[in-house]
Each structure stands twice: as structure tokens, then as C-alpha cells.
Amino acid sequence: SSPDSEGGTPELEKAGLLNKTKIAEGGRKLRKNWSPSWVVLVGNSLVFFKDPKSQTPASWRPGNSRPESSVDLRGAKLHWANELSSKKNVFRLRTVTGNEFLLQSETDSLIKEWFTTIQSVIDRLDRD
Ligand code: I3S
């Protein structure tokens, strides 16, 4: 593995636009509220930012791109969950703390790549 995986700057694994809704917080069910989110997989975390397209150019500066939220993938579970939505290509991510998210894309290949990449990070953390 590269030097960065041994305690320096975390490695950027993947970034892109997905539809997202949080459906549970600490095990308590939440009302769905789908919105586009800029999703970044870096190190052991999945980090959510506001959709850059919905922001003004001035607000989309590196120093200004504060995450909306972030998910620790250690011990997390990932499942395809098309039964949880009328949308296609939906998977559910559940954290050890009982936060649950649905992530979705209209593009089959794209959502499969996200699923595989997130699962590989979870598997790597399980082995640590
Ligand atoms: O699983 P649900 O409750 O049918 O999810 C839909 C609703 O959350 C709906 O919002 P309101 O019931 O607050 O109007 C959303 O607009 C839909 O997008 C949700 O369903 P999908 O099938 O899109 O996940």
C-alpha cells in the first residue's frame, strides 16, 4: 500500500454526485427527504457535501466546502435496497451508530461502482 495509507493524508477513493436521503438517526426512523449530494469516499469515511450545482460559484471554493455530514465506515453495513424506494438503483448504508442512508443513481454502472468501492473499504476495515 502507499505511504498515505499508513497515517498521512487519507486517500481519496472516489467522488461524485448521488441522490441521498437519511432514513434513520441513532436507530430512530426519519422521514425521507431525497436530495442530490456530492459524495466523497476518503480514508475510512463517506463525506457528504451540498450539491455543487446548487451553490453559487463563490460558495464552491475549496476553503468553503464544509461537509454537511460524514459517516464512519468501520463496522458499517451495505445492502441493495430497491424495496425501500420506488426509485431504481438504491442501496442502504447503516453505520454502527444506527444512522441509515439511502443512496441512489439513475446510472446503473455508476451505482454499482459506488457499491463495490464502499464495500471494499468496509471489508478492509473489518480486517484491520
Ligand atoms: O418510502 P416513502 O415514504 O413512500 O417515501 C417517499 C416519501 O418520503 C415522499 O415524501 P412525502 O411523503 O413526504 O411527500 C418522497 O417525496 C418520496 O421521494 C419517497 O419515496 P421514494 O420512493 O422516492 O424513495
mmCIF file of C-alpha atoms and ligand atoms in Angstrom, residues 21 29 31-34 84-87 90 102, ligand 1:
data_model
loop_
_atom_site.group_PDB
_atom_site.id
_atom_site.type_symbol
_atom_site.label_atom_id
_atom_site.label_comp_id
_atom_site.label_asym_id
_atom_site.label_seq_id
_atom_site.Cartn_x
_atom_site.Cartn_y
_atom_site.Cartn_z
ATOM 1 C CA THR A 21 -31.699 10.588 1.915
ATOM 2 C CA LYS A 29 -36.713 6.319 11.704
ATOM 3 C CA ARG A 31 -38.935 10.942 7.091
ATOM 4 C CA LYS A 32 -37.292 10.644 3.675
ATOM 5 C CA ASN A 33 -36.022 13.792 2.068
ATOM 6 C CA TRP A 34 -34.142 12.976 -1.143
ATOM 7 C CA LEU A 84 -37.196 0.668 0.226
ATOM 8 C CA SER A 85 -37.903 3.060 -2.624
ATOM 9 C CA SER A 86 -39.802 3.491 -5.859
ATOM 10 C CA LYS A 87 -36.521 4.694 -7.362
ATOM 11 C CA VAL A 90 -30.924 2.183 -4.360
ATOM 12 C CA LEU A 102 -30.214 5.536 1.067
HETATM 13 O O1 I3S B 1 -40.971 5.377 1.391
HETATM 14 P P1 I3S B 1 -41.932 6.522 1.180
HETATM 15 O O2 I3S B 1 -42.396 7.127 2.450
HETATM 16 O O3 I3S B 1 -43.009 6.211 0.222
HETATM 17 O O4 I3S B 1 -41.041 7.654 0.552
HETATM 18 C C1 I3S B 1 -41.492 8.702 -0.262
HETATM 19 C C2 I3S B 1 -41.886 9.885 0.576
HETATM 20 O O5 I3S B 1 -40.889 10.132 1.550
HETATM 21 C C3 I3S B 1 -42.044 11.142 -0.251
HETATM 22 O O6 I3S B 1 -42.180 12.246 0.603
HETATM 23 P P2 I3S B 1 -43.541 12.721 1.309
HETATM 24 O O7 I3S B 1 -44.304 11.501 1.671
HETATM 25 O O8 I3S B 1 -43.000 13.467 2.487
HETATM 26 O O9 I3S B 1 -44.235 13.623 0.356
HETATM 27 C C4 I3S B 1 -40.854 11.422 -1.120
HETATM 28 O O10 I3S B 1 -41.081 12.542 -1.916
HETATM 29 C C5 I3S B 1 -40.542 10.238 -1.993
HETATM 30 O O11 I3S B 1 -39.411 10.509 -2.785
HETATM 31 C C6 I3S B 1 -40.336 8.986 -1.189
HETATM 32 O O12 I3S B 1 -40.273 7.827 -1.946
HETATM 33 P P3 I3S B 1 -39.177 7.211 -2.866
HETATM 34 O O13 I3S B 1 -39.912 6.061 -3.449
HETATM 35 O O14 I3S B 1 -38.830 8.266 -3.859
HETATM 36 O O15 I3S B 1 -37.978 6.764 -2.071
#
